[in-house]
């Protein structure tokens, strides 16, 4: 199988969920990190030749195909590798849960661009209790280890990736939600993912990167 090529800055952020899917599914890929000093030139070239139509990364290259927008990339990989459910009903549910996960991400991540300690407190006090209850209910009604049916879909990778980011800053947020907590740690215990984290290839999270930056 030919390797897809991922281009992004050297941190997880919008790339994290794509790498999570590729690693867990053992799909070959290459990572081409963007050097910040070269980004303006790369961006302009991509706008001109259409490989970066919105002037943004991450970008996936698969043969002659260039894709940007992280959810478009994720859905493309899901369709290609059988991670979109078993039929159109499952696919619709995947899309529905993906929208709900995006709502949680937007509510949480917009806080990080203000005062970080206050953002973490707001996530613990208001944002996650609301959204965590939604996903606890979904898992309870579904009765399986996955959001949709009896097998993993791209929606699971979206949720696990986001929970990884949120529990990094607030580890206790899963405690009121036993099904969601068990779901998350089941994914985290996948031997393939455990080996990946131990390999030294895992990119830093946005929060880790943010903490390493000089105070402004």
Coordinates of C-alpha atoms in Angstrom, one line a residue:
X1 CA 0.0 0.0 0.0
X2 CA 1.4 3.4 -1.0
X3 CA 1.9 5.8 1.8
X4 CA -0.2 8.9 2.2
X5 CA 1.7 12.1 3.1
X6 CA 0.6 14.4 5.9
X7 CA 1.8 18.0 6.0
X8 CA 1.4 20.0 9.1
X9 CA 3.3 21.9 11.8
X10 CA 5.1 19.6 14.3
X11 CA 2.3 19.3 16.8
X12 CA -1.0 17.4 17.1
X13 CA -3.7 20.1 17.1
X14 CA -5.8 19.5 13.9
X15 CA -3.6 16.6 12.8
X16 CA -3.9 14.5 15.9
X17 CA -7.1 12.7 15.1
X18 CA -5.9 11.8 11.6
X19 CA -2.7 10.3 12.9
X20 CA -4.7 8.5 15.6
X21 CA -6.8 6.8 12.9
X22 CA -3.8 6.0 10.7
X23 CA -1.7 4.6 13.6
X24 CA -4.5 2.5 15.1
X25 CA -5.5 1.1 11.7
X26 CA -1.8 0.5 10.8
X27 CA -2.2 2.5 7.6
X28 CA 1.2 3.6 6.2
X29 CA 1.9 7.3 6.1
X30 CA 4.7 9.8 6.0
X31 CA 4.8 13.1 8.0
X32 CA 6.2 16.1 6.2
X33 CA 6.5 18.8 8.9
X34 CA 6.1 22.5 8.0
X35 CA 9.0 24.8 8.9
X36 CA 7.5 28.0 10.2
X37 CA 10.0 30.1 8.4
X38 CA 9.1 28.5 5.1
X39 CA 5.3 28.6 5.7
X40 CA 4.5 31.9 4.0
X41 CA 6.1 30.8 0.7
X42 CA 4.5 27.4 0.9
X43 CA 1.1 28.9 1.6
X44 CA 1.3 31.2 -1.4
X45 CA 2.4 28.5 -3.7
X46 CA -0.4 26.2 -2.5
X47 CA -3.0 28.9 -3.0
X48 CA -1.7 29.4 -6.6
X49 CA -1.5 25.8 -7.6
X50 CA -4.6 24.6 -5.7
X51 CA -2.9 22.2 -3.4
X52 CA -3.7 24.5 -0.4
X53 CA -7.0 26.0 -1.6
X54 CA -7.8 27.7 1.7
X55 CA -4.2 28.5 2.6
X56 CA -4.3 26.1 5.5
X57 CA -2.9 22.8 6.7
X58 CA -3.2 19.9 7.5
X59 CA -2.9 18.6 4.0
X60 CA -3.1 15.0 2.9
X61 CA -1.5 13.8 -0.3
X62 CA -2.7 10.4 -1.7
X63 CA -1.3 9.8 -5.1
X64 CA -2.5 12.8 -7.2
X65 CA -5.1 13.8 -4.7
X66 CA -4.4 16.8 -2.4
X67 CA -6.9 17.4 0.4
X68 CA -7.1 20.0 3.2
X69 CA -9.6 20.6 6.0
X70 CA -9.1 18.0 8.8
X71 CA -12.7 16.6 8.7
X72 CA -12.6 16.2 5.0
X73 CA -9.3 14.3 5.3
X74 CA -10.8 12.2 8.1
X75 CA -13.9 11.3 6.2
X76 CA -12.0 10.5 3.1
X77 CA -9.8 8.0 5.0
X78 CA -12.9 6.6 6.8
X79 CA -14.7 5.9 3.4
X80 CA -11.5 4.4 1.9
X81 CA -10.8 2.1 4.8
X82 CA -14.2 1.0 6.0
X83 CA -14.5 3.3 9.0
X84 CA -17.9 4.8 8.2
X85 CA -20.3 2.2 9.5
X86 CA -21.9 -0.7 7.7
X87 CA -24.6 1.2 5.8
X88 CA -26.1 4.6 5.1
X89 CA -27.9 4.7 8.5
X90 CA -24.6 4.1 10.3
X91 CA -22.9 6.7 8.1
X92 CA -25.6 9.2 9.0
X93 CA -25.0 8.5 12.7
X94 CA -21.3 8.9 12.3
X95 CA -21.9 12.3 10.7
X96 CA -24.3 13.3 13.5
X97 CA -21.9 12.4 16.3
X98 CA -19.1 14.1 14.4
X99 CA -21.1 17.3 14.5
X100 CA -21.7 16.9 18.2
X101 CA -18.0 16.3 18.9
X102 CA -17.2 19.4 16.8
X103 CA -19.6 21.3 19.0
X104 CA -17.7 20.2 22.1
X105 CA -14.4 21.0 20.5
X106 CA -15.5 24.5 19.5
X107 CA -16.9 25.2 23.0
X108 CA -13.7 24.0 24.7
X109 CA -11.1 25.3 22.3
X110 CA -12.3 28.8 22.0
X111 CA -11.7 29.2 25.7
X112 CA -8.0 28.4 25.3
X113 CA -7.4 31.5 23.3
X114 CA -8.2 33.7 26.3
X115 CA -6.9 33.2 29.9
X116 CA -5.7 29.6 30.1
X117 CA -6.3 28.9 33.9
X118 CA -9.8 30.4 33.6
X119 CA -10.4 28.3 30.5
X120 CA -9.6 25.1 32.3
X121 CA -11.9 26.0 35.1
X122 CA -14.7 26.8 32.7
X123 CA -14.2 23.5 30.9
X124 CA -14.5 21.6 34.2
X125 CA -17.4 23.6 35.6
X126 CA -19.7 24.1 32.5
X127 CA -18.5 22.9 29.1
X128 CA -17.6 19.3 29.8
X129 CA -20.5 18.5 32.2
X130 CA -22.9 19.5 29.5
X131 CA -21.3 17.6 26.6
X132 CA -20.0 14.7 28.7
X133 CA -23.6 13.9 29.6
X134 CA -24.6 13.8 26.0
X135 CA -22.0 11.2 25.2
X136 CA -22.6 9.2 28.3
X137 CA -26.2 8.9 27.2
X138 CA -25.2 7.9 23.7
X139 CA -22.9 5.1 25.0
X140 CA -25.6 3.9 27.4
X141 CA -28.2 3.6 24.7
X142 CA -25.8 2.0 22.2
X143 CA -24.7 -0.7 24.6
X144 CA -21.4 -1.4 22.8
X145 CA -17.8 -0.2 23.0
X146 CA -18.3 2.2 20.1
X147 CA -20.4 5.2 19.2
X148 CA -22.0 3.5 16.2
X149 CA -22.7 -0.2 16.0
X150 CA -20.2 -2.9 16.9
X151 CA -17.0 -1.6 15.3
X152 CA -14.8 1.5 15.3
X153 CA -15.7 4.5 13.1
X154 CA -14.0 7.8 12.4
X155 CA -16.4 9.4 15.0
X156 CA -14.7 7.3 17.7
X157 CA -11.3 8.6 16.7
X158 CA -12.7 12.2 16.8
X159 CA -14.0 11.7 20.3
X160 CA -11.0 9.9 21.7
X161 CA -8.6 12.5 20.3
X162 CA -10.7 15.3 21.8
X163 CA -10.9 13.6 25.2
X164 CA -7.2 13.1 25.1
X165 CA -6.7 16.8 24.7
X166 CA -9.2 17.7 27.4
X167 CA -8.0 15.2 30.0
X168 CA -4.5 16.5 29.6
X169 CA -5.6 19.8 31.1
X170 CA -8.3 18.5 33.4
X171 CA -7.8 14.8 34.2
X172 CA -10.8 14.5 36.5
X173 CA -13.5 15.5 34.0
X174 CA -14.4 11.9 33.1
X175 CA -15.1 10.8 36.7
X176 CA -18.8 11.7 36.6
X177 CA -19.2 9.6 33.4
X178 CA -18.3 6.0 34.0
X179 CA -19.2 4.7 30.5
X180 CA -17.4 7.5 28.8
X181 CA -14.4 7.0 31.0
X182 CA -14.3 3.2 30.3
X183 CA -14.8 3.9 26.6
X184 CA -11.8 6.3 26.5
X185 CA -9.4 4.1 28.5
X186 CA -10.4 1.1 26.4
X187 CA -9.1 3.0 23.3
X188 CA -6.1 4.2 25.1
X189 CA -5.1 0.6 26.0
X190 CA -5.1 -0.6 22.4
X191 CA -1.7 -2.3 22.1
X192 CA -0.9 -0.6 18.8
X193 CA -1.5 2.8 20.3
X194 CA 0.5 2.0 23.4
X195 CA 3.4 1.0 21.2
X196 CA 3.0 4.2 19.2
X197 CA 3.2 6.4 22.3
X198 CA 6.3 4.5 23.4
X199 CA 8.0 4.9 20.1
X200 CA 8.9 8.5 20.5
X201 CA 7.1 9.4 17.2
X202 CA 4.1 11.0 18.9
X203 CA 3.8 14.7 18.3
X204 CA 3.4 17.2 21.2
X205 CA -0.1 18.3 22.0
X206 CA -1.2 21.9 21.6
X207 CA -1.3 22.3 25.4
X208 CA 2.3 21.0 25.7
X209 CA 3.4 23.3 22.9
X210 CA 1.6 26.3 24.5
X211 CA 3.3 25.7 27.9
X212 CA 6.7 25.7 26.2
X213 CA 6.3 29.1 24.6
X214 CA 7.8 32.2 26.2
X215 CA 5.4 34.4 28.2
X216 CA 4.1 37.3 26.1

